[in-house]
Amino acid sequence: MKRDVIIACDFAGREETLRFLDQFENEKPFVKIGMELFYGEGPQIVREIKARGHEVFLDLKLHDIPNTVKKAMRNLAALGADMVNLHAAGGSAMMRAALEGLEAGAKGARPRLIAVTQLTSTSEQMMQEELLIPRPMEEVVARYAQNAQNSGLDGVVCSPLEAKAVKEACSQAFLTVTPGVRFADDDVGDQKRVTTPARARALGSDYIVVGRSITAAADPVTAYRRAVKDFVEGEEA
């Protein structure tokens, strides 16, 4: 099973992002481009980062009627991202339509398509009391993952805390992409369901998404290597 660390490049603009990536002279880390950067700079930022040799996870979390998502995914596929996502809460018809759009728009191999189960900023209490989903978090995430797998998707976004349940509900080959990862000595910020890179490995995550623990570090390259050592190599730094 391939494991990798994805750096969340949650920067406001192109210059700050490229200046950050310039520090990685000997590595080409997998990077996440989210809403802030994509909405500020547009599709060209994906092409530019891809041209530098990075794999790209385009994290836009689409959620709309099936036909709209299908057309949007067809356009996103042409950018060359390696991974894209949507909200599993949009339902199976939307997820199947998204896959059709990706396959129609891809130039070569289509991007891996993954579904967001529950955001790592969502607590079980909030899910039950505000969203009126009366089931335990792990059960909800596992069911959303099954819906995604049955719709032909490649995996899900979930907390590392639910990775084991997803694997058991789906299969070991079904990808778990897990944000909410911090070093033990870092602040958790606005995340609720968090863990460390080493613990995420033990819980069965395939990819971890790490943001501020790397991007806000005094030495981002050293922080990235620490995350790789903890998660990919299984040797806690």
PDB file of C-alpha atoms in Angstrom:
ATOM      1  CA  MET A   1       0.000   0.000   0.000  1.00  0.00           C
ATOM      2  CA  LYS A   2       1.372   3.373  -1.015  1.00  0.00           C
ATOM      3  CA  ARG A   3       1.299   6.057   1.661  1.00  0.00           C
ATOM      4  CA  ASP A   4       1.978   9.730   1.100  1.00  0.00           C
ATOM      5  CA  VAL A   5       1.914  13.086   2.850  1.00  0.00           C
ATOM      6  CA  ILE A   6      -0.103  15.810   1.107  1.00  0.00           C
ATOM      7  CA  ILE A   7       0.764  19.402   2.033  1.00  0.00           C
ATOM      8  CA  ALA A   8      -2.275  21.678   2.246  1.00  0.00           C
ATOM      9  CA  CYS A   9      -1.198  24.828   0.404  1.00  0.00           C
ATOM     10  CA  ASP A  10      -3.885  26.993   1.954  1.00  0.00           C
ATOM     11  CA  PHE A  11      -2.340  30.262   0.854  1.00  0.00           C
ATOM     12  CA  ALA A  12      -4.056  33.399  -0.394  1.00  0.00           C
ATOM     13  CA  GLY A  13      -2.277  33.688  -3.720  1.00  0.00           C
ATOM     14  CA  ARG A  14       0.143  32.429  -6.341  1.00  0.00           C
ATOM     15  CA  GLU A  15       3.305  34.211  -5.202  1.00  0.00           C
ATOM     16  CA  GLU A  16       3.064  33.011  -1.610  1.00  0.00           C
ATOM     17  CA  THR A  17       2.350  29.461  -2.770  1.00  0.00           C
ATOM     18  CA  LEU A  18       5.223  29.263  -5.242  1.00  0.00           C
ATOM     19  CA  ARG A  19       7.601  30.891  -2.770  1.00  0.00           C
ATOM     20  CA  PHE A  20       6.676  28.182  -0.283  1.00  0.00           C
ATOM     21  CA  LEU A  21       7.209  25.395  -2.834  1.00  0.00           C
ATOM     22  CA  ASP A  22      10.541  26.880  -3.902  1.00  0.00           C
ATOM     23  CA  GLN A  23      11.935  25.746  -0.543  1.00  0.00           C
ATOM     24  CA  PHE A  24      11.611  22.108  -1.612  1.00  0.00           C
ATOM     25  CA  GLU A  25      14.642  21.832  -3.872  1.00  0.00           C
ATOM     26  CA  ASN A  26      15.149  18.085  -3.459  1.00  0.00           C
ATOM     27  CA  GLU A  27      11.523  16.954  -3.030  1.00  0.00           C
ATOM     28  CA  LYS A  28       8.360  17.318  -5.051  1.00  0.00           C
ATOM     29  CA  PRO A  29       5.686  16.871  -2.383  1.00  0.00           C
ATOM     30  CA  PHE A  30       2.085  16.049  -3.191  1.00  0.00           C
ATOM     31  CA  VAL A  31       0.144  19.298  -2.633  1.00  0.00           C
ATOM     32  CA  LYS A  32      -3.471  20.213  -1.981  1.00  0.00           C
ATOM     33  CA  ILE A  33      -5.017  23.224  -3.676  1.00  0.00           C
ATOM     34  CA  GLY A  34      -8.152  24.301  -1.866  1.00  0.00           C
ATOM     35  CA  MET A  35     -10.896  26.842  -2.348  1.00  0.00           C
ATOM     36  CA  GLU A  36      -8.984  29.891  -1.177  1.00  0.00           C
ATOM     37  CA  LEU A  37      -6.134  29.494  -3.641  1.00  0.00           C
ATOM     38  CA  PHE A  38      -8.214  28.172  -6.546  1.00  0.00           C
ATOM     39  CA  TYR A  39     -10.858  30.882  -6.271  1.00  0.00           C
ATOM     40  CA  GLY A  40      -8.173  33.545  -6.013  1.00  0.00           C
ATOM     41  CA  GLU A  41      -5.924  32.388  -8.844  1.00  0.00           C
ATOM     42  CA  GLY A  42      -8.144  30.243 -11.043  1.00  0.00           C
ATOM     43  CA  PRO A  43      -7.374  27.053 -12.980  1.00  0.00           C
ATOM     44  CA  GLN A  44      -3.930  28.217 -14.078  1.00  0.00           C
ATOM     45  CA  ILE A  45      -2.499  27.643 -10.607  1.00  0.00           C
ATOM     46  CA  VAL A  46      -3.201  23.920 -10.995  1.00  0.00           C
ATOM     47  CA  ARG A  47      -1.425  23.810 -14.343  1.00  0.00           C
ATOM     48  CA  GLU A  48       1.536  25.757 -12.986  1.00  0.00           C
ATOM     49  CA  ILE A  49       2.067  23.552  -9.948  1.00  0.00           C
ATOM     50  CA  LYS A  50       1.660  20.428 -12.072  1.00  0.00           C
ATOM     51  CA  ALA A  51       4.282  21.782 -14.485  1.00  0.00           C
ATOM     52  CA  ARG A  52       6.708  22.003 -11.559  1.00  0.00           C
ATOM     53  CA  GLY A  53       6.405  18.258 -11.074  1.00  0.00           C
ATOM     54  CA  HIS A  54       4.029  18.045  -8.126  1.00  0.00           C
ATOM     55  CA  GLU A  55       1.031  15.764  -7.800  1.00  0.00           C
ATOM     56  CA  VAL A  56      -2.062  17.863  -7.061  1.00  0.00           C
ATOM     57  CA  PHE A  57      -5.146  17.156  -4.964  1.00  0.00           C
ATOM     58  CA  LEU A  58      -7.766  19.689  -6.060  1.00  0.00           C
ATOM     59  CA  ASP A  59      -9.933  20.090  -2.968  1.00  0.00           C
ATOM     60  CA  LEU A  60     -13.108  21.902  -4.081  1.00  0.00           C
ATOM     61  CA  LYS A  61     -15.702  19.597  -2.449  1.00  0.00           C
ATOM     62  CA  LEU A  62     -18.364  19.825  -5.160  1.00  0.00           C
ATOM     63  CA  HIS A  63     -21.973  19.437  -3.992  1.00  0.00           C
ATOM     64  CA  ASP A  64     -24.805  20.224  -6.394  1.00  0.00           C
ATOM     65  CA  ILE A  65     -27.352  18.531  -8.602  1.00  0.00           C
ATOM     66  CA  PRO A  66     -25.889  15.607 -10.592  1.00  0.00           C
ATOM     67  CA  ASN A  67     -25.866  17.280 -14.001  1.00  0.00           C
ATOM     68  CA  THR A  68     -24.099  20.397 -12.697  1.00  0.00           C
ATOM     69  CA  VAL A  69     -21.451  18.341 -10.918  1.00  0.00           C
ATOM     70  CA  LYS A  70     -20.944  16.181 -13.999  1.00  0.00           C
ATOM     71  CA  LYS A  71     -20.242  19.221 -16.173  1.00  0.00           C
ATOM     72  CA  ALA A  72     -17.997  20.800 -13.550  1.00  0.00           C
ATOM     73  CA  MET A  73     -15.967  17.615 -13.172  1.00  0.00           C
ATOM     74  CA  ARG A  74     -15.550  17.367 -16.928  1.00  0.00           C
ATOM     75  CA  ASN A  75     -13.894  20.791 -16.891  1.00  0.00           C
ATOM     76  CA  LEU A  76     -11.800  20.060 -13.796  1.00  0.00           C
ATOM     77  CA  ALA A  77     -10.531  16.807 -15.321  1.00  0.00           C
ATOM     78  CA  ALA A  78      -8.836  18.727 -18.114  1.00  0.00           C
ATOM     79  CA  LEU A  79      -6.605  20.591 -15.619  1.00  0.00           C
ATOM     80  CA  GLY A  80      -4.526  17.503 -14.952  1.00  0.00           C
ATOM     81  CA  ALA A  81      -5.049  17.218 -11.193  1.00  0.00           C
ATOM     82  CA  ASP A  82      -4.303  13.804  -9.741  1.00  0.00           C
ATOM     83  CA  MET A  83      -7.127  13.771  -7.217  1.00  0.00           C
ATOM     84  CA  VAL A  84     -10.434  15.662  -6.901  1.00  0.00           C
ATOM     85  CA  ASN A  85     -13.312  15.459  -4.478  1.00  0.00           C
ATOM     86  CA  LEU A  86     -16.966  16.070  -3.749  1.00  0.00           C
ATOM     87  CA  HIS A  87     -19.338  15.739  -0.800  1.00  0.00           C
ATOM     88  CA  ALA A  88     -20.733  12.238  -0.261  1.00  0.00           C
ATOM     89  CA  ALA A  89     -23.818  13.941   1.180  1.00  0.00           C
ATOM     90  CA  GLY A  90     -24.770  14.809  -2.420  1.00  0.00           C
ATOM     91  CA  GLY A  91     -25.848  11.210  -2.868  1.00  0.00           C
ATOM     92  CA  SER A  92     -25.086   8.300  -5.160  1.00  0.00           C
ATOM     93  CA  ALA A  93     -26.580   9.789  -8.316  1.00  0.00           C
ATOM     94  CA  MET A  94     -24.388  12.863  -7.944  1.00  0.00           C
ATOM     95  CA  MET A  95     -21.284  10.757  -7.324  1.00  0.00           C
ATOM     96  CA  ARG A  96     -21.931   8.582 -10.368  1.00  0.00           C
ATOM     97  CA  ALA A  97     -22.482  11.677 -12.505  1.00  0.00           C
ATOM     98  CA  ALA A  98     -19.232  13.173 -11.238  1.00  0.00           C
ATOM     99  CA  LEU A  99     -17.340  10.043 -12.259  1.00  0.00           C
ATOM    100  CA  GLU A 100     -18.872  10.194 -15.732  1.00  0.00           C
ATOM    101  CA  GLY A 101     -17.788  13.816 -16.058  1.00  0.00           C
ATOM    102  CA  LEU A 102     -14.225  13.027 -14.989  1.00  0.00           C
ATOM    103  CA  GLU A 103     -13.957  10.173 -17.447  1.00  0.00           C
ATOM    104  CA  ALA A 104     -15.303  12.343 -20.269  1.00  0.00           C
ATOM    105  CA  GLY A 105     -12.973  15.254 -19.545  1.00  0.00           C
ATOM    106  CA  ALA A 106      -9.731  13.492 -18.638  1.00  0.00           C
ATOM    107  CA  LYS A 107      -6.787  13.703 -20.973  1.00  0.00           C
ATOM    108  CA  GLY A 108      -5.273  10.317 -20.266  1.00  0.00           C
ATOM    109  CA  ALA A 109      -5.856   8.686 -16.894  1.00  0.00           C
ATOM    110  CA  ARG A 110      -8.681  10.316 -14.972  1.00  0.00           C
ATOM    111  CA  PRO A 111      -8.060  11.899 -11.565  1.00  0.00           C
ATOM    112  CA  ARG A 112      -8.814   9.778  -8.524  1.00  0.00           C
ATOM    113  CA  LEU A 113     -12.237  10.747  -7.216  1.00  0.00           C
ATOM    114  CA  ILE A 114     -12.863  10.768  -3.481  1.00  0.00           C
ATOM    115  CA  ALA A 115     -15.850  11.771  -1.369  1.00  0.00           C
ATOM    116  CA  VAL A 116     -15.847  13.880   1.778  1.00  0.00           C
ATOM    117  CA  THR A 117     -17.709  12.017   4.520  1.00  0.00           C
ATOM    118  CA  GLN A 118     -17.849  14.404   7.477  1.00  0.00           C
ATOM    119  CA  LEU A 119     -15.537  17.385   7.838  1.00  0.00           C
ATOM    120  CA  THR A 120     -12.907  17.044  10.548  1.00  0.00           C
ATOM    121  CA  SER A 121     -14.241  20.278  12.052  1.00  0.00           C
ATOM    122  CA  THR A 122     -17.552  18.489  12.717  1.00  0.00           C
ATOM    123  CA  SER A 123     -18.016  16.886  16.097  1.00  0.00           C
ATOM    124  CA  GLU A 124     -20.465  14.061  16.696  1.00  0.00           C
ATOM    125  CA  GLN A 125     -22.546  16.372  18.885  1.00  0.00           C
ATOM    126  CA  MET A 126     -22.760  19.000  16.149  1.00  0.00           C
ATOM    127  CA  MET A 127     -23.646  16.374  13.536  1.00  0.00           C
ATOM    128  CA  GLN A 128     -26.438  15.005  15.678  1.00  0.00           C
ATOM    129  CA  GLU A 129     -27.846  18.254  17.084  1.00  0.00           C
ATOM    130  CA  GLU A 130     -27.442  20.625  14.111  1.00  0.00           C
ATOM    131  CA  LEU A 131     -27.507  18.319  11.093  1.00  0.00           C
ATOM    132  CA  LEU A 132     -30.015  15.960  12.728  1.00  0.00           C
ATOM    133  CA  ILE A 133     -28.041  12.851  11.828  1.00  0.00           C
ATOM    134  CA  PRO A 134     -28.764  10.683  14.875  1.00  0.00           C
ATOM    135  CA  ARG A 135     -26.161   7.966  14.282  1.00  0.00           C
ATOM    136  CA  PRO A 136     -22.637   7.632  15.737  1.00  0.00           C
ATOM    137  CA  MET A 137     -19.948   9.391  13.697  1.00  0.00           C
ATOM    138  CA  GLU A 138     -18.102   6.199  12.782  1.00  0.00           C
ATOM    139  CA  GLU A 139     -21.294   4.576  11.492  1.00  0.00           C
ATOM    140  CA  VAL A 140     -22.213   7.611   9.382  1.00  0.00           C
ATOM    141  CA  VAL A 141     -18.745   7.852   7.868  1.00  0.00           C
ATOM    142  CA  ALA A 142     -18.687   4.125   7.066  1.00  0.00           C
ATOM    143  CA  ARG A 143     -22.086   4.322   5.359  1.00  0.00           C
ATOM    144  CA  TYR A 144     -21.052   7.345   3.291  1.00  0.00           C
ATOM    145  CA  ALA A 145     -17.926   5.425   2.300  1.00  0.00           C
ATOM    146  CA  GLN A 146     -19.986   2.433   1.188  1.00  0.00           C
ATOM    147  CA  ASN A 147     -22.182   4.735  -0.914  1.00  0.00           C
ATOM    148  CA  ALA A 148     -19.051   6.197  -2.508  1.00  0.00           C
ATOM    149  CA  GLN A 149     -17.578   2.782  -3.245  1.00  0.00           C
ATOM    150  CA  ASN A 150     -20.863   1.549  -4.729  1.00  0.00           C
ATOM    151  CA  SER A 151     -20.870   4.650  -6.954  1.00  0.00           C
ATOM    152  CA  GLY A 152     -17.458   3.727  -8.375  1.00  0.00           C
ATOM    153  CA  LEU A 153     -15.309   6.204  -6.454  1.00  0.00           C
ATOM    154  CA  ASP A 154     -11.727   5.538  -5.418  1.00  0.00           C
ATOM    155  CA  GLY A 155     -11.952   6.514  -1.759  1.00  0.00           C
ATOM    156  CA  VAL A 156     -13.084   9.013   0.831  1.00  0.00           C
ATOM    157  CA  VAL A 157     -11.913  11.904   2.927  1.00  0.00           C
ATOM    158  CA  CYS A 158     -12.371  11.117   6.600  1.00  0.00           C
ATOM    159  CA  SER A 159     -10.699  11.654   9.936  1.00  0.00           C
ATOM    160  CA  PRO A 160      -7.897   9.184  10.695  1.00  0.00           C
ATOM    161  CA  LEU A 161     -10.095   8.101  13.584  1.00  0.00           C
ATOM    162  CA  GLU A 162     -12.574   6.587  11.081  1.00  0.00           C
ATOM    163  CA  ALA A 163     -10.045   5.106   8.632  1.00  0.00           C
ATOM    164  CA  LYS A 164     -10.212   1.624  10.161  1.00  0.00           C
ATOM    165  CA  ALA A 165     -14.020   1.595  10.018  1.00  0.00           C
ATOM    166  CA  VAL A 166     -13.929   2.666   6.354  1.00  0.00           C
ATOM    167  CA  LYS A 167     -11.503  -0.117   5.468  1.00  0.00           C
ATOM    168  CA  GLU A 168     -13.676  -2.660   7.258  1.00  0.00           C
ATOM    169  CA  ALA A 169     -16.862  -1.426   5.580  1.00  0.00           C
ATOM    170  CA  CYS A 170     -15.340  -1.234   2.095  1.00  0.00           C
ATOM    171  CA  SER A 171     -11.944  -2.842   1.458  1.00  0.00           C
ATOM    172  CA  GLN A 172      -8.276  -2.321   2.187  1.00  0.00           C
ATOM    173  CA  ALA A 173      -7.849  -1.017  -1.382  1.00  0.00           C
ATOM    174  CA  PHE A 174     -10.435   1.744  -0.879  1.00  0.00           C
ATOM    175  CA  LEU A 175      -8.478   4.944  -0.246  1.00  0.00           C
ATOM    176  CA  THR A 176      -8.653   6.907   2.986  1.00  0.00           C
ATOM    177  CA  VAL A 177      -7.418  10.485   2.658  1.00  0.00           C
ATOM    178  CA  THR A 178      -7.251  11.987   6.109  1.00  0.00           C
ATOM    179  CA  PRO A 179      -6.948  15.624   7.156  1.00  0.00           C
ATOM    180  CA  GLY A 180      -6.992  16.592  10.802  1.00  0.00           C
ATOM    181  CA  VAL A 181      -3.351  15.572  11.266  1.00  0.00           C
ATOM    182  CA  ARG A 182      -1.029  17.516  13.558  1.00  0.00           C
ATOM    183  CA  PHE A 183       2.233  16.841  15.320  1.00  0.00           C
ATOM    184  CA  ALA A 184       1.726  16.114  19.003  1.00  0.00           C
ATOM    185  CA  ASP A 185       3.311  19.434  19.980  1.00  0.00           C
ATOM    186  CA  ASP A 186       1.103  21.551  17.660  1.00  0.00           C
ATOM    187  CA  ASP A 187      -2.157  23.388  18.298  1.00  0.00           C
ATOM    188  CA  VAL A 188      -5.213  21.646  16.793  1.00  0.00           C
ATOM    189  CA  GLY A 189      -6.757  24.904  15.547  1.00  0.00           C
ATOM    190  CA  ASP A 190     -10.353  24.525  14.327  1.00  0.00           C
ATOM    191  CA  GLN A 191     -10.176  20.749  13.914  1.00  0.00           C
ATOM    192  CA  LYS A 192     -12.167  18.478  16.227  1.00  0.00           C
ATOM    193  CA  ARG A 193     -11.173  14.937  15.197  1.00  0.00           C
ATOM    194  CA  VAL A 194      -7.385  15.002  15.008  1.00  0.00           C
ATOM    195  CA  THR A 195      -4.370  12.785  15.484  1.00  0.00           C
ATOM    196  CA  THR A 196      -0.637  12.609  14.738  1.00  0.00           C
ATOM    197  CA  PRO A 197       1.023  11.276  11.550  1.00  0.00           C
ATOM    198  CA  ALA A 198       2.269   8.177  13.358  1.00  0.00           C
ATOM    199  CA  ARG A 199      -1.157   7.456  14.808  1.00  0.00           C
ATOM    200  CA  ALA A 200      -2.790   8.014  11.397  1.00  0.00           C
ATOM    201  CA  ARG A 201      -0.493   5.351   9.963  1.00  0.00           C
ATOM    202  CA  ALA A 202      -1.443   2.922  12.711  1.00  0.00           C
ATOM    203  CA  LEU A 203      -5.139   3.608  12.110  1.00  0.00           C
ATOM    204  CA  GLY A 204      -4.898   2.769   8.401  1.00  0.00           C
ATOM    205  CA  SER A 205      -4.757   6.109   6.559  1.00  0.00           C
ATOM    206  CA  ASP A 206      -3.409   5.955   3.003  1.00  0.00           C
ATOM    207  CA  TYR A 207      -2.779   9.691   2.668  1.00  0.00           C
ATOM    208  CA  ILE A 208      -2.571  12.350   5.335  1.00  0.00           C
ATOM    209  CA  VAL A 209      -3.235  16.014   4.595  1.00  0.00           C
ATOM    210  CA  VAL A 210      -1.036  18.277   6.707  1.00  0.00           C
ATOM    211  CA  GLY A 211      -1.389  22.050   6.630  1.00  0.00           C
ATOM    212  CA  ARG A 212      -0.219  24.417   9.319  1.00  0.00           C
ATOM    213  CA  SER A 213       2.096  21.909  10.982  1.00  0.00           C
ATOM    214  CA  ILE A 214       4.211  22.216   7.825  1.00  0.00           C
ATOM    215  CA  THR A 215       3.261  25.518   6.208  1.00  0.00           C
ATOM    216  CA  ALA A 216       3.523  27.541   9.432  1.00  0.00           C
ATOM    217  CA  ALA A 217       6.654  25.782  10.686  1.00  0.00           C
ATOM    218  CA  ALA A 218       9.898  27.711  11.141  1.00  0.00           C
ATOM    219  CA  ASP A 219      11.481  25.197   8.752  1.00  0.00           C
ATOM    220  CA  PRO A 220       8.769  23.726   6.479  1.00  0.00           C
ATOM    221  CA  VAL A 221      11.120  21.296   4.729  1.00  0.00           C
ATOM    222  CA  THR A 222      12.230  19.775   8.024  1.00  0.00           C
ATOM    223  CA  ALA A 223       8.597  19.588   9.175  1.00  0.00           C
ATOM    224  CA  TYR A 224       7.616  17.851   5.927  1.00  0.00           C
ATOM    225  CA  ARG A 225      10.439  15.332   6.306  1.00  0.00           C
ATOM    226  CA  ARG A 226       9.318  14.721   9.891  1.00  0.00           C
ATOM    227  CA  ALA A 227       5.792  13.966   8.672  1.00  0.00           C
ATOM    228  CA  VAL A 228       7.137  11.601   5.994  1.00  0.00           C
ATOM    229  CA  LYS A 229       9.327   9.814   8.531  1.00  0.00           C
ATOM    230  CA  ASP A 230       6.431   9.420  10.965  1.00  0.00           C
ATOM    231  CA  PHE A 231       3.780   8.424   8.443  1.00  0.00           C
ATOM    232  CA  VAL A 232       5.406   6.878   5.373  1.00  0.00           C
ATOM    233  CA  GLU A 233       8.438   5.264   6.950  1.00  0.00           C
ATOM    234  CA  GLY A 234       6.770   4.436  10.252  1.00  0.00           C
ATOM    235  CA  GLU A 235       9.571   5.835  12.371  1.00  0.00           C
ATOM    236  CA  GLU A 236       8.317   8.568  14.685  1.00  0.00           C
ATOM    237  CA  ALA A 237      10.763  11.474  14.691  1.00  0.00           C
TER     238      ALA A 237
END
